[in-house]
Coordinates of C-alpha atoms in Angstrom, one line a residue:
X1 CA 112.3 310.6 -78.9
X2 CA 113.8 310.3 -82.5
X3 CA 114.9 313.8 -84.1
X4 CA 117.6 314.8 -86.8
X5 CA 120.1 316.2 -84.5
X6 CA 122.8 317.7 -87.5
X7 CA 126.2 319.2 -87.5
X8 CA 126.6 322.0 -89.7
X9 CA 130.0 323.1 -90.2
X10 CA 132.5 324.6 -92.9
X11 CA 136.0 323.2 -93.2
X12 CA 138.9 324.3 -94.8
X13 CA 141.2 321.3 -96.3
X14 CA 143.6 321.9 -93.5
X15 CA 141.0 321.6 -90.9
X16 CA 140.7 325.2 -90.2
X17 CA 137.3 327.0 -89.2
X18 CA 137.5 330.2 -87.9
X19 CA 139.9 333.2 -87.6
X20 CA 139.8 335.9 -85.2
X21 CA 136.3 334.2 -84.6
X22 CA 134.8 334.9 -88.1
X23 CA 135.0 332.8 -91.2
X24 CA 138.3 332.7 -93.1
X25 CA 136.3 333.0 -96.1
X26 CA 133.0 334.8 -97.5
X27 CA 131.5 332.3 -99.9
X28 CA 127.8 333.7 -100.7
X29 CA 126.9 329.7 -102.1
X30 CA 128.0 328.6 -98.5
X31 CA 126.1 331.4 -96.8
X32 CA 122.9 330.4 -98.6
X33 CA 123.4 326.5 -98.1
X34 CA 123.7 327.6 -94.4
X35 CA 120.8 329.8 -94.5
X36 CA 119.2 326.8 -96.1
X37 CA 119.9 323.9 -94.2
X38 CA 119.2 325.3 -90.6
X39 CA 115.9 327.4 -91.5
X40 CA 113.5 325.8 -88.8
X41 CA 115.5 324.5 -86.7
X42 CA 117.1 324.6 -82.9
X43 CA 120.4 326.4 -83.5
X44 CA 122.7 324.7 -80.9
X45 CA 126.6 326.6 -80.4
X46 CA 128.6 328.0 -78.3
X47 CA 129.3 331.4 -77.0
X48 CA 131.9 332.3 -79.0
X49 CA 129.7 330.9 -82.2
X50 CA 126.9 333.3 -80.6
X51 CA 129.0 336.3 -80.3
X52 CA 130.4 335.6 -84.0
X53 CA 126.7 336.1 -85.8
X54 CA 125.7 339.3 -87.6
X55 CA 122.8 339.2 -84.7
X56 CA 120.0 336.7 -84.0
X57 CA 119.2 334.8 -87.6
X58 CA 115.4 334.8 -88.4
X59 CA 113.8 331.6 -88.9
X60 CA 116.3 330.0 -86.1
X61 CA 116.4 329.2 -82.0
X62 CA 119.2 330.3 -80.7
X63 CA 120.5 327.8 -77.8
X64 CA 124.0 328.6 -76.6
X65 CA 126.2 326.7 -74.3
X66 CA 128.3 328.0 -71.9
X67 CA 130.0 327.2 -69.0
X68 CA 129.3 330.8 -67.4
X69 CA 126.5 330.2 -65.5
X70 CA 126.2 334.2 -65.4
X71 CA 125.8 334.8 -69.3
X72 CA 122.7 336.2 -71.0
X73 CA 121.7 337.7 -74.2
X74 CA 118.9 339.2 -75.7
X75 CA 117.0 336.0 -78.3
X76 CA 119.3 333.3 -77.0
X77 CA 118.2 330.3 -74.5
X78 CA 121.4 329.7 -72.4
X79 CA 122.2 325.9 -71.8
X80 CA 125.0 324.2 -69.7
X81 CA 125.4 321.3 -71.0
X82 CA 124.3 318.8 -73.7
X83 CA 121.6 317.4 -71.8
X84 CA 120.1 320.3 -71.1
X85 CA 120.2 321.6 -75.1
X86 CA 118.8 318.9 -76.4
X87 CA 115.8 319.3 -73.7
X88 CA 116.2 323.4 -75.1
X89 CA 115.5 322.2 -78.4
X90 CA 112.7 319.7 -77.6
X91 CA 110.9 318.1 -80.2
X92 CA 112.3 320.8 -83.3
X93 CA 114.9 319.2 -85.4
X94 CA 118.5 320.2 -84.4
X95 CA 121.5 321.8 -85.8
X96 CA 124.7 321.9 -84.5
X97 CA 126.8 325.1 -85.6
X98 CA 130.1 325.2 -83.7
X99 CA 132.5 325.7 -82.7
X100 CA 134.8 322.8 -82.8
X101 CA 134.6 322.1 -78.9
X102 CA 130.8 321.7 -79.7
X103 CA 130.5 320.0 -82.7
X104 CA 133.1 317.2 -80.6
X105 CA 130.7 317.2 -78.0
X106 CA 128.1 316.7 -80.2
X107 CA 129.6 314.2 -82.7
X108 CA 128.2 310.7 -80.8
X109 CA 124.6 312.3 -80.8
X110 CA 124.2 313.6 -84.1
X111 CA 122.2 311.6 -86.8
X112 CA 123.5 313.8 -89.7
X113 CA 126.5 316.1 -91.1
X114 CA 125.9 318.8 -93.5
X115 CA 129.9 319.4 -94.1
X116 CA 131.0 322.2 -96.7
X117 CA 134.6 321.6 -97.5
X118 CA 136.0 324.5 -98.9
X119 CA 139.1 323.3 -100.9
X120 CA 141.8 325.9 -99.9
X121 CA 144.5 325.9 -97.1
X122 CA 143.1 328.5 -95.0
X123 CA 144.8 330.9 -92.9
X124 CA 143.2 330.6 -89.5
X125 CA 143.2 330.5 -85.1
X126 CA 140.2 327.7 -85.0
X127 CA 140.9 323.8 -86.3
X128 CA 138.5 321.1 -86.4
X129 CA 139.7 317.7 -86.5
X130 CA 137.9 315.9 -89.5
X131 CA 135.1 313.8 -88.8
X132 CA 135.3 310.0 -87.9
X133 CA 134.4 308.6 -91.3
X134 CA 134.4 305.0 -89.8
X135 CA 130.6 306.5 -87.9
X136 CA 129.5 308.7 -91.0
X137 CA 128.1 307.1 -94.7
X138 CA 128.6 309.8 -97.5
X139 CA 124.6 310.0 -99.1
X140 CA 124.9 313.1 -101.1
X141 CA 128.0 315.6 -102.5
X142 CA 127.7 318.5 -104.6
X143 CA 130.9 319.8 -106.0
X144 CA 131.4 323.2 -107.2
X145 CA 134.3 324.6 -108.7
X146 CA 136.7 327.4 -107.9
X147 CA 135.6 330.9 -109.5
X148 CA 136.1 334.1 -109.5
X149 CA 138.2 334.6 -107.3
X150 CA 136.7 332.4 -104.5
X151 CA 137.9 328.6 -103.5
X152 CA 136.1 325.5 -104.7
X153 CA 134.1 324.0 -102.5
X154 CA 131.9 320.9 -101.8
X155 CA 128.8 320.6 -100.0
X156 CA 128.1 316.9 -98.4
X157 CA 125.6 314.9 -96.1
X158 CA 126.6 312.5 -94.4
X159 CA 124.4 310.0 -91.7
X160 CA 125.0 307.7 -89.2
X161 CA 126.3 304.5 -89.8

C-alpha cells in the first residue's frame, strides 16, 4: 500500500517547538498553511499534541498515540503504536503532527515533510532535533519576511530521497 505519510511540524531556528505545550508563537500564515496542508487527512500525534488543540479540528481524523492503554477521548481513535496508526489511518493520506517523540518515530516512514521554519530563537520546554537532510530532497520553499511584529518564516516540502 503506497500513501503520502507527511510530517507536519513548525520549528524555531533553535530547534524549539512547543512551550508549556502550546506554540511559542501565533503566526496566522502558519495556522492557515497548517489548516491547509492536513485538511483531509489522518491526523497522527500524540497525547500531549491532542490535549494541546483548541478541540477536535473539522476536516481531520484524529489518531493519538499513547502508551496509556487506559486513555480515551471524545473524536479521537486511540493507537499504541506505529503499526497500529498507520492501520488507524488506512488507505487516507497521512500527517504527522507531533510532538517531537512522534515525528522521530515517524521520520523512517514518512514520504514527505511540510516544515515551517520560523526564523527566531524561540523561548521554549519542547526541542526537535532538525531533520536528517542526507534522507530529505528540498522540492519547494516559500519565504516570507518578518512583519509586523511577527518573525519571518519559511514554509518547505521536502520528500524522500
Amino acid at each position: 500500500m503506497s500513501r503520502e505519510i507527511t510530517l507536519v511540524v513548525a520549528r524555531a531556528d533553535n530547534g524549539v517547538i512547543g512551550k508549556d505545550g502550546t506554540l511559542p508563537w501565533h503566526i496566522p500564515a502558519e495556522l492557515k498553511h497548517f489548516k491547509q496542508v492536513t485538511r483531509g487527512t489522518a491526523m497522527i500525534m500524540g497525547r500531549k499534541t491532542f490535549d494541546s488543540l483548541p478541540g477536535l479540528l473539522p476536516g481531520r481524523r484524529h489518531i493519538v498515540l499513547t502508551r496509556d492503554p487506559a486513555w480515551y477521548a471524545d473524536g479521537a481513535e486511540v493507537a499504541h503504536d506505529v503499526g497500529s496508526a498507520l492501520a488507524a489511518a488506512g488507505d487516507t493520506p497521512i500527517s504527522v503532527i507531533g510532538g517531537a517523540e512522534i515525528i522521530a518515530l515517524f521520520e523512517p516512514v514518512a514520504t514527505a515533510a511540510e516544515l515551517t521554519q520560523i526564523h527566531m530563537a524561540a523561548e521554549g520546554d519542547t526541542v526537535m532535533a532538525p531533520l536528517d537532510r542526507a534522507r530529505w530532497r528540498e522540492v519547494s520553499r516559500e519565504e516570507h519576511d518578518a512583519a509586523d511584529g511577527l518573525p519571518g518564516f519559511s514554509f518547505v516540502r521536502l520528500v524522500r530521497g
